[in-house]
mmCIF file of C-alpha atoms and ligand atoms in Angstrom:
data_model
loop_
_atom_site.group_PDB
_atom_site.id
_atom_site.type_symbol
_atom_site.label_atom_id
_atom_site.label_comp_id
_atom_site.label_asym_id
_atom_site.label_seq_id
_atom_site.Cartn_x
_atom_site.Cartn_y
_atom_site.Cartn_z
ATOM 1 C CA UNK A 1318 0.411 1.789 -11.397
ATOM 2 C CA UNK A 1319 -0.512 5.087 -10.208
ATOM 3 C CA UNK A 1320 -2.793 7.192 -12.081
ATOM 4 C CA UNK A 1321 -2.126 10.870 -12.896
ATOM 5 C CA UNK A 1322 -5.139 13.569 -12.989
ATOM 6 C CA UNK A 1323 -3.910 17.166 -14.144
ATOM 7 C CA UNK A 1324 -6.455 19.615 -13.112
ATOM 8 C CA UNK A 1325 -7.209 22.059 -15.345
ATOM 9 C CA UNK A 1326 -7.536 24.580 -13.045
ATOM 10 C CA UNK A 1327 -3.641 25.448 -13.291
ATOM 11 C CA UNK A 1328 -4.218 25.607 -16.707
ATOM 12 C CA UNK A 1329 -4.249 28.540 -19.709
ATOM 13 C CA UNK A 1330 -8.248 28.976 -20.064
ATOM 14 C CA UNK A 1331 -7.607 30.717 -23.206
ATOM 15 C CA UNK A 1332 -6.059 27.468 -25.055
ATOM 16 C CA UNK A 1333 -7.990 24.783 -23.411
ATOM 17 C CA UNK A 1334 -8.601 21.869 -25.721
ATOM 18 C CA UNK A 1335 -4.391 22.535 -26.483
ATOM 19 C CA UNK A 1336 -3.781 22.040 -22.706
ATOM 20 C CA UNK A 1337 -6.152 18.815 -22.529
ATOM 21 C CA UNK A 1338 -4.434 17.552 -25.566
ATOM 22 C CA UNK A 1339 -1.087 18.288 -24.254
ATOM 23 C CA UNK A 1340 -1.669 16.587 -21.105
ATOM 24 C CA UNK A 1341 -3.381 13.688 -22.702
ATOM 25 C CA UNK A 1342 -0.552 12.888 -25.297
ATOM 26 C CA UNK A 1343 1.888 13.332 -21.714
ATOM 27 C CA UNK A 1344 0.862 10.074 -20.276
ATOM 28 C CA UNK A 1345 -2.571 11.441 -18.114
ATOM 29 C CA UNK A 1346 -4.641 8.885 -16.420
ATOM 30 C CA UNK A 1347 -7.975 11.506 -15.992
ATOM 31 C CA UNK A 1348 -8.623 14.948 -16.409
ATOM 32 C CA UNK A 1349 -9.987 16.956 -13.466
ATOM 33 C CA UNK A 1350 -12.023 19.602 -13.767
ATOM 34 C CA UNK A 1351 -12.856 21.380 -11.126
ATOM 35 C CA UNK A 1352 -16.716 23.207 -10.770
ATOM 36 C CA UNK A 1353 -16.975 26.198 -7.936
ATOM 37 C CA UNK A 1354 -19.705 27.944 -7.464
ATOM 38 C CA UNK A 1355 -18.561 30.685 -5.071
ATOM 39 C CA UNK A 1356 -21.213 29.151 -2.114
ATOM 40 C CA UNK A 1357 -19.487 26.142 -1.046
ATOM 41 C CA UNK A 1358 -15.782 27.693 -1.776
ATOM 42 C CA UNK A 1359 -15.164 30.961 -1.865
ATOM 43 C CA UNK A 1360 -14.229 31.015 -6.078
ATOM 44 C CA UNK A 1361 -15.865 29.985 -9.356
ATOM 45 C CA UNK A 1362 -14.311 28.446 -12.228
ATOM 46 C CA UNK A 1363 -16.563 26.615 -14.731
ATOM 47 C CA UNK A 1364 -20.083 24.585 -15.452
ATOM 48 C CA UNK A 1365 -21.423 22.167 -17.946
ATOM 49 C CA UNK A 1366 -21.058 24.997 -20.950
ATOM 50 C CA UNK A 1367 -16.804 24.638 -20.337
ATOM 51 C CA UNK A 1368 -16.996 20.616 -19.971
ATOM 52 C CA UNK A 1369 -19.270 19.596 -22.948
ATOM 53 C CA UNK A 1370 -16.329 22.384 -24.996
ATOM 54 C CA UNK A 1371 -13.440 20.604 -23.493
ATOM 55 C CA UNK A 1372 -14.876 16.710 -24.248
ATOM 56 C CA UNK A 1373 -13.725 16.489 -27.975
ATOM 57 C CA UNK A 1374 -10.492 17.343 -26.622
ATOM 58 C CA UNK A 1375 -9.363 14.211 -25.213
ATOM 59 C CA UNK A 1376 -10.594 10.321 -24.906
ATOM 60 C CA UNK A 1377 -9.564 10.151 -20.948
ATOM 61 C CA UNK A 1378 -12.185 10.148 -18.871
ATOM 62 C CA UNK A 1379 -13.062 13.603 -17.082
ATOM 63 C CA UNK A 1380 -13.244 12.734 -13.273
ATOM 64 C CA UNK A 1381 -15.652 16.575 -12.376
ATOM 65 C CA UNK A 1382 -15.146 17.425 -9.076
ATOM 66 C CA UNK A 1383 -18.087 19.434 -7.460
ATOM 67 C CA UNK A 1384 -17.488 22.115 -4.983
ATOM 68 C CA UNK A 1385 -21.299 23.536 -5.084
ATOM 69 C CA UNK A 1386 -23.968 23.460 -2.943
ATOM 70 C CA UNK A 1387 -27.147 21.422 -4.161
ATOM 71 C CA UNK A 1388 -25.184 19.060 -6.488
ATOM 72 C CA UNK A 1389 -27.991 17.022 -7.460
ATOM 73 C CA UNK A 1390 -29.943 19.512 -9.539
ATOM 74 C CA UNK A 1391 -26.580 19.674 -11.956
ATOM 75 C CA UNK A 1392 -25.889 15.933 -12.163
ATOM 76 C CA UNK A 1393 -28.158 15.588 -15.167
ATOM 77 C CA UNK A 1394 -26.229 18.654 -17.177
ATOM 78 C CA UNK A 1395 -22.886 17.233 -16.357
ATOM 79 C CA UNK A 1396 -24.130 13.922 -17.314
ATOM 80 C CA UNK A 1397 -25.441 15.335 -20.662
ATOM 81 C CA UNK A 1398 -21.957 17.492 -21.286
ATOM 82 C CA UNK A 1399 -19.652 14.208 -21.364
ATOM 83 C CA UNK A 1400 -18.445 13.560 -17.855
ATOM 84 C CA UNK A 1401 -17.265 10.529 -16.703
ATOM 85 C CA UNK A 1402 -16.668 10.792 -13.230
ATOM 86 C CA UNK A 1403 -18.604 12.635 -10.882
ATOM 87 C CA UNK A 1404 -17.406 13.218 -6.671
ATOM 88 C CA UNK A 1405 -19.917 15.358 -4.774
ATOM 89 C CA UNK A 1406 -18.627 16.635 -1.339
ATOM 90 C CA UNK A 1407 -20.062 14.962 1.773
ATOM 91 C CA UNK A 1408 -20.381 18.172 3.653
ATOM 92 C CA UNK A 1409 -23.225 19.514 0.992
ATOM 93 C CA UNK A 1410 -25.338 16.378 0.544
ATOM 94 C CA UNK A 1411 -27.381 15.597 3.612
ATOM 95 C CA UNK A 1412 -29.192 12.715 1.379
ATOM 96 C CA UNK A 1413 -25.695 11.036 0.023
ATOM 97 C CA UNK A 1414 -27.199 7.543 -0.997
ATOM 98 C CA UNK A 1415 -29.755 9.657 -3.468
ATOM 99 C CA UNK A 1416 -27.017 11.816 -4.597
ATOM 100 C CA UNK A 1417 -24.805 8.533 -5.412
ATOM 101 C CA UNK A 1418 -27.888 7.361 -7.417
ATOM 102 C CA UNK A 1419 -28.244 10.128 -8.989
ATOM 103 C CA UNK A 1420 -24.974 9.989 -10.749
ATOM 104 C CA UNK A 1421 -25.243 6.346 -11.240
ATOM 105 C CA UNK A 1422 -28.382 6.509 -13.233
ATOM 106 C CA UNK A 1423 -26.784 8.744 -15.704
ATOM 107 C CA UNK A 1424 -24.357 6.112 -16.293
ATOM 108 C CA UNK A 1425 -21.175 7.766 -14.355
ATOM 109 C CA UNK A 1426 -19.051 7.081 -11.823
ATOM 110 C CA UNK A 1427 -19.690 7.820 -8.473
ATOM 111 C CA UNK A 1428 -17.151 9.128 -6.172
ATOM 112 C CA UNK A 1429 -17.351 11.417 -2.416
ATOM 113 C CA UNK A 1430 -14.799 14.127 -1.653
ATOM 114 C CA UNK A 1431 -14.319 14.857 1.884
ATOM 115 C CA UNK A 1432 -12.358 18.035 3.456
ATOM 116 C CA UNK A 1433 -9.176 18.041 5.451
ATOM 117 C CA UNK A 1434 -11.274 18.472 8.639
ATOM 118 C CA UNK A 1435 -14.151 16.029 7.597
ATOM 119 C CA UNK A 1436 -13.953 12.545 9.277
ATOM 120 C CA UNK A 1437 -13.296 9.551 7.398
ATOM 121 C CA UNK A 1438 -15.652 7.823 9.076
ATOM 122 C CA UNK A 1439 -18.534 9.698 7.781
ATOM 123 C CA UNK A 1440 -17.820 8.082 4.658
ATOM 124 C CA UNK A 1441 -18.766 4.494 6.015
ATOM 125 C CA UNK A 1442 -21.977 4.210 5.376
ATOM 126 C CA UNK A 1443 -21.600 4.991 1.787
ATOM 127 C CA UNK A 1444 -18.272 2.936 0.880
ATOM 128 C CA UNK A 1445 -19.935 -0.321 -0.364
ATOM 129 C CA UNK A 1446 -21.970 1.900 -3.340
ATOM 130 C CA UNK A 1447 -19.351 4.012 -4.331
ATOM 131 C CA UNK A 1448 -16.289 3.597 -7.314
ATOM 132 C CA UNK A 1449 -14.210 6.460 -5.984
ATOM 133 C CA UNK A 1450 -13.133 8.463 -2.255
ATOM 134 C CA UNK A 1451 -11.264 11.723 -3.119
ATOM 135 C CA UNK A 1452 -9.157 12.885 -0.413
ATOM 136 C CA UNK A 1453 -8.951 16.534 0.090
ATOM 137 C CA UNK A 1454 -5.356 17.381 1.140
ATOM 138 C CA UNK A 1455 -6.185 20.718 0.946
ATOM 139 C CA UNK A 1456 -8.801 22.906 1.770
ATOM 140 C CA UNK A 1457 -10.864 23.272 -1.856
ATOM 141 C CA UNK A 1458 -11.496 26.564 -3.650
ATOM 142 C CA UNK A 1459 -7.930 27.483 -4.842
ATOM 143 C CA UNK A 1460 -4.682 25.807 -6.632
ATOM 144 C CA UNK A 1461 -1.335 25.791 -5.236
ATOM 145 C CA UNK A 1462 -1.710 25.436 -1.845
ATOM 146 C CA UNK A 1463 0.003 23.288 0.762
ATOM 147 C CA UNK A 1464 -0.361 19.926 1.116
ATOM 148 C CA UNK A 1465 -2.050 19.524 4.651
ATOM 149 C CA UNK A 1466 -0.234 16.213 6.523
ATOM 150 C CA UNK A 1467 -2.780 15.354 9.057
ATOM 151 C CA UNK A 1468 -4.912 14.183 5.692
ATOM 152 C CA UNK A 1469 -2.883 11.125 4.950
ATOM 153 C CA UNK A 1470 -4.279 8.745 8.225
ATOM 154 C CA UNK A 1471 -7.784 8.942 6.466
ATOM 155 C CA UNK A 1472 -5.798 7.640 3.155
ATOM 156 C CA UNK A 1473 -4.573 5.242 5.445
ATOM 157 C CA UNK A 1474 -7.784 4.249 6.959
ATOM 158 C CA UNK A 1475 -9.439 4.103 3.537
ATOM 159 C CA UNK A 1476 -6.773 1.870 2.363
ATOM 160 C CA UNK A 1477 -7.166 -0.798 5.466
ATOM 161 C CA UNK A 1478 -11.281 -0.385 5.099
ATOM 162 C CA UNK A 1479 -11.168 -1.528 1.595
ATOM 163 C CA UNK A 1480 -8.988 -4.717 2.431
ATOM 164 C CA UNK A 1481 -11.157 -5.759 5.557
ATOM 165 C CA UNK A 1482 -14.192 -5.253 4.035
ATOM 166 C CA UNK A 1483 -13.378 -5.796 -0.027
ATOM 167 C CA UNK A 1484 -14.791 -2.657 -1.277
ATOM 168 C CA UNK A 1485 -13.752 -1.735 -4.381
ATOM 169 C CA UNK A 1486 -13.394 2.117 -4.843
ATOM 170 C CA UNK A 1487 -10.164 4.075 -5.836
ATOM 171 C CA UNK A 1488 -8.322 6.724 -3.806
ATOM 172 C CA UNK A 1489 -7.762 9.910 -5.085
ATOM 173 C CA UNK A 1490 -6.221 12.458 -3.169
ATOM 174 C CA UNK A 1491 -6.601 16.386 -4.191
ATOM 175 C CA UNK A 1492 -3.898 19.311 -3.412
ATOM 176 C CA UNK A 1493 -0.899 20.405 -3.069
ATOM 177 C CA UNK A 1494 0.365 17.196 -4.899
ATOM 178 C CA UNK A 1495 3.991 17.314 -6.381
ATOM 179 C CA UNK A 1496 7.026 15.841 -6.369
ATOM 180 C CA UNK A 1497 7.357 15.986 -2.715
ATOM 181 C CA UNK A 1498 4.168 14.995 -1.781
ATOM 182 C CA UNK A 1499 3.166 12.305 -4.161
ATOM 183 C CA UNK A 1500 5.283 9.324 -2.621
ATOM 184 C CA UNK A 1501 2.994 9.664 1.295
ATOM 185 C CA UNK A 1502 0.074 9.737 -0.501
ATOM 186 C CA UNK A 1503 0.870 6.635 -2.887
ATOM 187 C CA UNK A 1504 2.633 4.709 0.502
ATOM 188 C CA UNK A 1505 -0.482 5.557 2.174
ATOM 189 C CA UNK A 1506 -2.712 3.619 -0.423
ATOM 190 C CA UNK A 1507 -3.732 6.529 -2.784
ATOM 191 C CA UNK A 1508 -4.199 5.391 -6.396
ATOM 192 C CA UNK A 1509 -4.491 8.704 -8.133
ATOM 193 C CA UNK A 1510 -2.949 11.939 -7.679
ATOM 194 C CA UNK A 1511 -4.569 14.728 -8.575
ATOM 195 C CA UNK A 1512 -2.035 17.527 -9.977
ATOM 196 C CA UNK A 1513 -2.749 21.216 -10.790
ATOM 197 C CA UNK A 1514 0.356 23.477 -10.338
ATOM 198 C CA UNK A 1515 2.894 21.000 -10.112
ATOM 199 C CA UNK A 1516 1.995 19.960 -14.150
ATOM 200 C CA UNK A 1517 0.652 23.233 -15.920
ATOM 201 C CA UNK A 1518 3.143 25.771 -14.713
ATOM 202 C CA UNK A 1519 5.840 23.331 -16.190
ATOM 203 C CA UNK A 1520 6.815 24.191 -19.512
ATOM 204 C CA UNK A 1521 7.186 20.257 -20.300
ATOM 205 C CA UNK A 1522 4.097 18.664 -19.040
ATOM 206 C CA UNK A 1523 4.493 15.000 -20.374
ATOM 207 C CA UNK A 1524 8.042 15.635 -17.853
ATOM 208 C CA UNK A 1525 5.973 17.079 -15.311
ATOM 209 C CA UNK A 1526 3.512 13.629 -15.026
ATOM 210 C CA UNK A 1527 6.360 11.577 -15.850
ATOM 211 C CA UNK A 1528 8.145 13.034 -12.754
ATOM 212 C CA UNK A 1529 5.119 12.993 -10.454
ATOM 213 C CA UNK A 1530 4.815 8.862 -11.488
ATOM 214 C CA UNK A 1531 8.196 8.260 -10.673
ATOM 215 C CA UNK A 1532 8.205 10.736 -7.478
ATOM 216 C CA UNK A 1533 5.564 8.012 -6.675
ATOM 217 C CA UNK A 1534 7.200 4.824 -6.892
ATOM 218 C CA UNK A 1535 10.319 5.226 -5.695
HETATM 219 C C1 LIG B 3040 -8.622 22.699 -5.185
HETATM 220 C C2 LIG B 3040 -8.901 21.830 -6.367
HETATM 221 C C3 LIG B 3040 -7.704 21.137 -6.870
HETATM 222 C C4 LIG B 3040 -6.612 22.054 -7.380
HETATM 223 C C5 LIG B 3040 -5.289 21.403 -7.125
HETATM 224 O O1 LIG B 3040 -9.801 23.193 -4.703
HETATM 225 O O2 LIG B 3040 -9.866 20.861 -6.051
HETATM 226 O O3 LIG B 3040 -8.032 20.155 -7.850
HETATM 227 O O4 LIG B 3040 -6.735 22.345 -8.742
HETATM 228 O O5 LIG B 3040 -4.290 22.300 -7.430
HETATM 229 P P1 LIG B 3040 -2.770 22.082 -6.942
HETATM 230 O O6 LIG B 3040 -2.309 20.775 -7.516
HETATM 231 O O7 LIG B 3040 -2.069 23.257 -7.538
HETATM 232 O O8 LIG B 3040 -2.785 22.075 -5.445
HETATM 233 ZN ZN1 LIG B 3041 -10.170 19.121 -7.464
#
């Protein structure tokens, strides 16, 4: 079945831990939080302070999705503040293997997150070592944006590597995710869809992830 992330980032940031709850109690797979640091996209949202706050709030795992430069030197105070998950964005990390190790060591996941004009196949030498590939189907720094088409051939590609070659990792995709969008992106071979607008600015989230899921499936 496909999994449902809500990012946060469409959230109220003065009610948090209500949101997280809300969303967890609605049927969420994951909760994605989303770290800027105003170098690598041109915003900033949140650190380790806002994640270790937000982890009594829900059991689900938090999948923390780094837009920064120099990821490795916060790995260890993510680690420490409760996430789960960790994707680190191939464009920053010039030594990927040690970055993936990194995380590993601290007992988290390891995914890579890749931009809409990144090539898949820059991912291939790192695919047998990682648990997750987050598609960007968007161009990362801001919510509600439009979902960029040309993305969905590296879901694609993804999808057929994993068969061939019996790698194991999940596909996430990131962005402009709704009800429109979430049935190419499942078709495609995506496994979780990452959802910031198209949940929080609904009055009834649980109805918001319920309608993504079926948007999915059908
Ligand atoms: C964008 C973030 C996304 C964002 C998605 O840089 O990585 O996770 O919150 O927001 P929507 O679903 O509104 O496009
Ligand atoms: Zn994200």
């Amino acid at each position: 079945m496909t999994k449902i992330a809500p990012s946060i980032l469409a959230a109220d940031f003065s009610k948090l831990g209500d949101e997280i709850t809300d969303v967890t109690r609605g049927g969420a797979d994951y909760i994605h939080v989303d770290v800027m640091d105003g170098h690598f996209v041109p915003n900033i949202t949140l650190g380790p302070l806002i994640v270790e706050a937000i982890r009594p709030s829900t059991t689900l795992p938090l999948d923390v999705h780094l837009m920064i430069e120099n990821p490795d030197t916060y790995i260890g105070a993510f680690a420490n503040a409760g996430a789960d998950i960790i994707t680190v964005h191939q464009e920053v990390c010039p030594h990927l293997h040690r970055t993936i190790q990194l995380i590993k060591d601290q007992d988290m996941k390891a995914g890579v997150v890749i931009n809409p004009a990144t090539p898949v196949e820059t991912l291939l030498p790192i695919l047998n070592d990682i648990d997750m590939v987050l598609i960007m189907t968007v161009n990362p720094g801001f919510g509600g944006q439009s979902f960029i088409k040309s993305t969905l051939a590296k879901i694609k590609q993804l999808d057929e590597w994993r068969k061939e070659f019996g790698y194991s990792y999940e596909i996430e995709v990131d962005g402009g995710i709704n009800t429109s969008t979430a049935q190419i992106c499942t078709k495609a071979g995506a496994d979780i869809l990452v959802a910031g607008s198209a949940i929080f600015q609904k009055e009834d989230r649980p109805k918001a992830i319920q309608a993504i899921r079926d948007a999915a499936k059908e």
